[in-house]
Tab-separated table of C-alpha atoms (C1' of nucleotides) in Angstrom:
chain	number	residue	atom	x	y	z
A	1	UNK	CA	95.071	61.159	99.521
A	2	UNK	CA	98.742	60.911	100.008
A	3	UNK	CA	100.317	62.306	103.009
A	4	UNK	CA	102.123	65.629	103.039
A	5	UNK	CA	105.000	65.729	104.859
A	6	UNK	CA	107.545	68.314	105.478
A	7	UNK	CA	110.676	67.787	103.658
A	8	UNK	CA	112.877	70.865	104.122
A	9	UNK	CA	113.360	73.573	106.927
A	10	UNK	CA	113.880	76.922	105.893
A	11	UNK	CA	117.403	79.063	106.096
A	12	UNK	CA	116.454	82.176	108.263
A	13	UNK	CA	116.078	84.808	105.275
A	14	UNK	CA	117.880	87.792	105.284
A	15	UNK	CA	114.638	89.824	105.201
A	16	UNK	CA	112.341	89.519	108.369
A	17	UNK	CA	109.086	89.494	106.519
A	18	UNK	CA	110.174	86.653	104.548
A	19	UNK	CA	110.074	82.210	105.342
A	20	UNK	CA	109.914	79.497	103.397
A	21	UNK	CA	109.616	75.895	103.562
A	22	UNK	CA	109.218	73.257	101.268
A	23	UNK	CA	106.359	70.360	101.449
A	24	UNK	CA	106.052	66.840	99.439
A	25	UNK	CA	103.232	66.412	97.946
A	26	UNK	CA	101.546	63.283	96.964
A	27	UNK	CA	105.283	61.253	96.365
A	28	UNK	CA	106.220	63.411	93.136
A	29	UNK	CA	105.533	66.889	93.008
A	30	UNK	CA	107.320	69.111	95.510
A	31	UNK	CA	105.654	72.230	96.503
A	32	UNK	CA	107.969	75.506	97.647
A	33	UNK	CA	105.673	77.649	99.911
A	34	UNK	CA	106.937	81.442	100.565
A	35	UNK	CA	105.496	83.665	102.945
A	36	UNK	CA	106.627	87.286	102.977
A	37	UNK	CA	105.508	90.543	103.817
A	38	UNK	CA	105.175	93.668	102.077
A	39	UNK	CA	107.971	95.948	100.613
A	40	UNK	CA	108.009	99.048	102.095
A	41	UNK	CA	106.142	100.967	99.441
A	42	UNK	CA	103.457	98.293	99.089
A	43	UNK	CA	102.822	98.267	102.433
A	44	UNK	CA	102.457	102.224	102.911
A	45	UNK	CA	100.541	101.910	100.285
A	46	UNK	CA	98.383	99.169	102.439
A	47	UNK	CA	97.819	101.579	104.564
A	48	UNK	CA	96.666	104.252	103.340
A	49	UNK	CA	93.888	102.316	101.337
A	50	UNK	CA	92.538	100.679	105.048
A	51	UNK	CA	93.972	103.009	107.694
A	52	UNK	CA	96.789	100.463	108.186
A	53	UNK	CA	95.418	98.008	110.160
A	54	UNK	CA	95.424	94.852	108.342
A	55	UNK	CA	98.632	92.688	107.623
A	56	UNK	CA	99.122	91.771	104.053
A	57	UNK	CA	99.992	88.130	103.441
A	58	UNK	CA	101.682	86.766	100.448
A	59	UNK	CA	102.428	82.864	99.973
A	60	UNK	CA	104.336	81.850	96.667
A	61	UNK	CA	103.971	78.636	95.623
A	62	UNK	CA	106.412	76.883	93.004
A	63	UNK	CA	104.791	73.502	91.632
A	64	UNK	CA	106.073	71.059	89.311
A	65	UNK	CA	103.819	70.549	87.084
A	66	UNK	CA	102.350	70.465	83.674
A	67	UNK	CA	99.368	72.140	84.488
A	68	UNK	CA	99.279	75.642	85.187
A	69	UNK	CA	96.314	75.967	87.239
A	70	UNK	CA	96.358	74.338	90.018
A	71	UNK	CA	92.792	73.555	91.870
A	72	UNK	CA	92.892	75.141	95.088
A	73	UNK	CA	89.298	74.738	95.610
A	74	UNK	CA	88.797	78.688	95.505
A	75	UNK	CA	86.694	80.227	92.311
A	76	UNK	CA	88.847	82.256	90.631
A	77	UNK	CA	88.060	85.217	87.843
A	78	UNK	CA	90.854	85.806	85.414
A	79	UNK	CA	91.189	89.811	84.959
A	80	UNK	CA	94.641	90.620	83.348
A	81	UNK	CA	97.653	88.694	81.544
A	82	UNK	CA	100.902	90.623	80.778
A	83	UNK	CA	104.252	89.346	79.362
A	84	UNK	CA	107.072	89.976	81.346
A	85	UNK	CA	110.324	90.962	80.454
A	86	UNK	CA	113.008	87.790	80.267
A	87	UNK	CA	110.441	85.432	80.215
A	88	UNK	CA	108.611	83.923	76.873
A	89	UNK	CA	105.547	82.856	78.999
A	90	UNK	CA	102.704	85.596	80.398
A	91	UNK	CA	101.858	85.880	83.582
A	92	UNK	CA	97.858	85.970	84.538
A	93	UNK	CA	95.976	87.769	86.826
A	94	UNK	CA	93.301	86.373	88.952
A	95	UNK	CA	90.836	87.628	91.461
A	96	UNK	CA	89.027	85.338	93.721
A	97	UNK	CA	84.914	85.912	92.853
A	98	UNK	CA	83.776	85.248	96.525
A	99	UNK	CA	81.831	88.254	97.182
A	100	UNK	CA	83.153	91.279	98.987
A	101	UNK	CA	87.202	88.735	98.556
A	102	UNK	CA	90.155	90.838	97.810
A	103	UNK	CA	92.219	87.838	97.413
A	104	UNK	CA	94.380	87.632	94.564
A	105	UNK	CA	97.107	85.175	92.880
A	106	UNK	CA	99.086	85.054	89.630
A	107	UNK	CA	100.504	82.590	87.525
A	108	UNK	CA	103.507	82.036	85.757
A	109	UNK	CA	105.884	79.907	84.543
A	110	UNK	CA	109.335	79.851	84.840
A	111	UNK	CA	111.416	80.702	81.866
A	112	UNK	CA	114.326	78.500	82.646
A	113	UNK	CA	113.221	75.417	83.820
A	114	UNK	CA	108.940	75.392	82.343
A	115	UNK	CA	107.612	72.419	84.466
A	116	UNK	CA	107.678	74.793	87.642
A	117	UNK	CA	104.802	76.645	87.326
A	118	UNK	CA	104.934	79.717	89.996
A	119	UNK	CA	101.208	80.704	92.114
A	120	UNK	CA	101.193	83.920	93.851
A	121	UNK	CA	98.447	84.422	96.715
A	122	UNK	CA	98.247	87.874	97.525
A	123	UNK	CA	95.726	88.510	100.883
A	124	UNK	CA	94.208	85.765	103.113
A	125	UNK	CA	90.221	84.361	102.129
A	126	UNK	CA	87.838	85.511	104.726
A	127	UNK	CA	85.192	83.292	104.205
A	128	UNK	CA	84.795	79.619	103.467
A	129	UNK	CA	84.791	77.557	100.081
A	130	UNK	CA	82.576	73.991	100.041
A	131	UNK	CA	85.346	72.577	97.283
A	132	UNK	CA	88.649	73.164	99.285
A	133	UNK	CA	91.305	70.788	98.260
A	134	UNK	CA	92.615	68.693	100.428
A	135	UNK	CA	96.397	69.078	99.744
A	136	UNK	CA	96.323	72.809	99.321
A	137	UNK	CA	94.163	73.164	102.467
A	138	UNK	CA	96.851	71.065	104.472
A	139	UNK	CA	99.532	72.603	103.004
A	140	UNK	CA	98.298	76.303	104.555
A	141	UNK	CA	97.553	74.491	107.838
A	142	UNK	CA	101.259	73.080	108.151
A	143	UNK	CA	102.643	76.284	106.688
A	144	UNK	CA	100.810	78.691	109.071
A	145	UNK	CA	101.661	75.897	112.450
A	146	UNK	CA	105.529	75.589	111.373
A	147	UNK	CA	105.666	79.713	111.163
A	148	UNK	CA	103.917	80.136	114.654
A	149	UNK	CA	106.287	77.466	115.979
A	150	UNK	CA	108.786	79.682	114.270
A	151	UNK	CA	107.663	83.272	115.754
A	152	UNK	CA	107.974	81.374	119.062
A	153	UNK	CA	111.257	81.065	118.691
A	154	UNK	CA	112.419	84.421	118.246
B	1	DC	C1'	70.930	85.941	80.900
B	2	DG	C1'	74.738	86.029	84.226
B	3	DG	C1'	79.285	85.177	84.993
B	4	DT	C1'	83.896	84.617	82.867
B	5	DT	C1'	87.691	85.392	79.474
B	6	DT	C1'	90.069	88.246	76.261
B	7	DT	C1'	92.677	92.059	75.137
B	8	DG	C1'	94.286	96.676	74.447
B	9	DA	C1'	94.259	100.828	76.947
B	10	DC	C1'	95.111	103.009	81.073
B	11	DC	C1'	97.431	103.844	85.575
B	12	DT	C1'	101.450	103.949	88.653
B	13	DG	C1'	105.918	103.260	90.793
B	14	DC	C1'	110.622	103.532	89.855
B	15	DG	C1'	115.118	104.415	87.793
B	16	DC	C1'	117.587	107.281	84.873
C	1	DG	C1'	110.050	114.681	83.457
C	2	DC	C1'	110.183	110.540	80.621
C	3	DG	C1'	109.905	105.904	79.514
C	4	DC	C1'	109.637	101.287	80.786
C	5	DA	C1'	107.677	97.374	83.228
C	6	DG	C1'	104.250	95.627	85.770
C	7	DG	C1'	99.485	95.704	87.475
C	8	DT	C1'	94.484	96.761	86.601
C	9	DC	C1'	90.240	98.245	84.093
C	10	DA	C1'	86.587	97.538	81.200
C	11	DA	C1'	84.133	96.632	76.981
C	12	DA	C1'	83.216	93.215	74.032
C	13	DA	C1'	83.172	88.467	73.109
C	14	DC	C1'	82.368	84.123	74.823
C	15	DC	C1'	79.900	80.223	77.018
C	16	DG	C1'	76.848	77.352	79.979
DNA sequence: CGGTTTTGACCTGCGC
DNA sequence: GCGCAGGTCAAAACCG
């Protein structure tokens, strides 16, 4: 396995829910991570479903790559695929089929430029998975320690 | 047989 | 309201 280091520091975003950072992966492929809150709406809508205790969590990731699933280790169930407007390629819908997981992601491929493929992760996996890829694994870890480092600083 | 994919219908938020 | 765009459901097909 190649080592992952940390290429880019993010610009302070205008919105406060939102950071990003970018990673190397494995010499070639860059990853873009995003981490961002809810809109407004999505979050009073949050709320109401669990009483409004739990923080949503959203990471984007933008790959380059020809593949358009990447193996994150999780088990994933495809439930919906939609075209979206502007963009020849659908997006798909996935669920993660851990038990009692509310985790979900989509997929989709850029329109413009079609070797970055775009991975949504919409919640945070509350249990653990035996087949947990290394890279995507370390990539959370340094994602997660650079944004404490960065609450700290506010 | 049990889980997954497919696919059109259905639901919902939002802008006009 | 209405219609569009995006997100989800669910039944049937599919597959090991």
């Amino acid at each position: 396995m190649e080592k992952h280091e940390l290429v880019l520091f993010p610009t302070p975003s205008a919105s406060s829910y939102a950071s990003e950072i970018d990673f190397k992966v494995a010499q070639s492929s860059k990853v873009h991570v995003k981490r961002e809150g809810f809109l407004r709406t999505q979050k009073k809508k949050i709320s109401s479903q669990n009483g409004g205790k739990k923080v949503q969590h959203r990471y984007v990731f933008e790959t380059r790559s020809e593949i358009d699933i990447l193996d994150d280790g999780y088990k994933w169930r495809k439930y919906g695929e939609k075209n979206v407007k502007n963009n020849k390629f659908s997006r798909s819908y996935y669920r993660c089929s851990y038990q009692g997981c509310n985790v979900k992601k989509q997929i989709q491929r850029h329109s413009k430029d079609e070797q970055v493929v775009v991975t949504t992760y919409d919640g945070m996996h509350m249990h653990m998975v035996e087949n947990l890829t290394e890279s995507f694994d370390q990539i959370l870890r340094n994602f997660n320690i650079y944004n404490q480092s960065y609450n700290l600083q506010r």
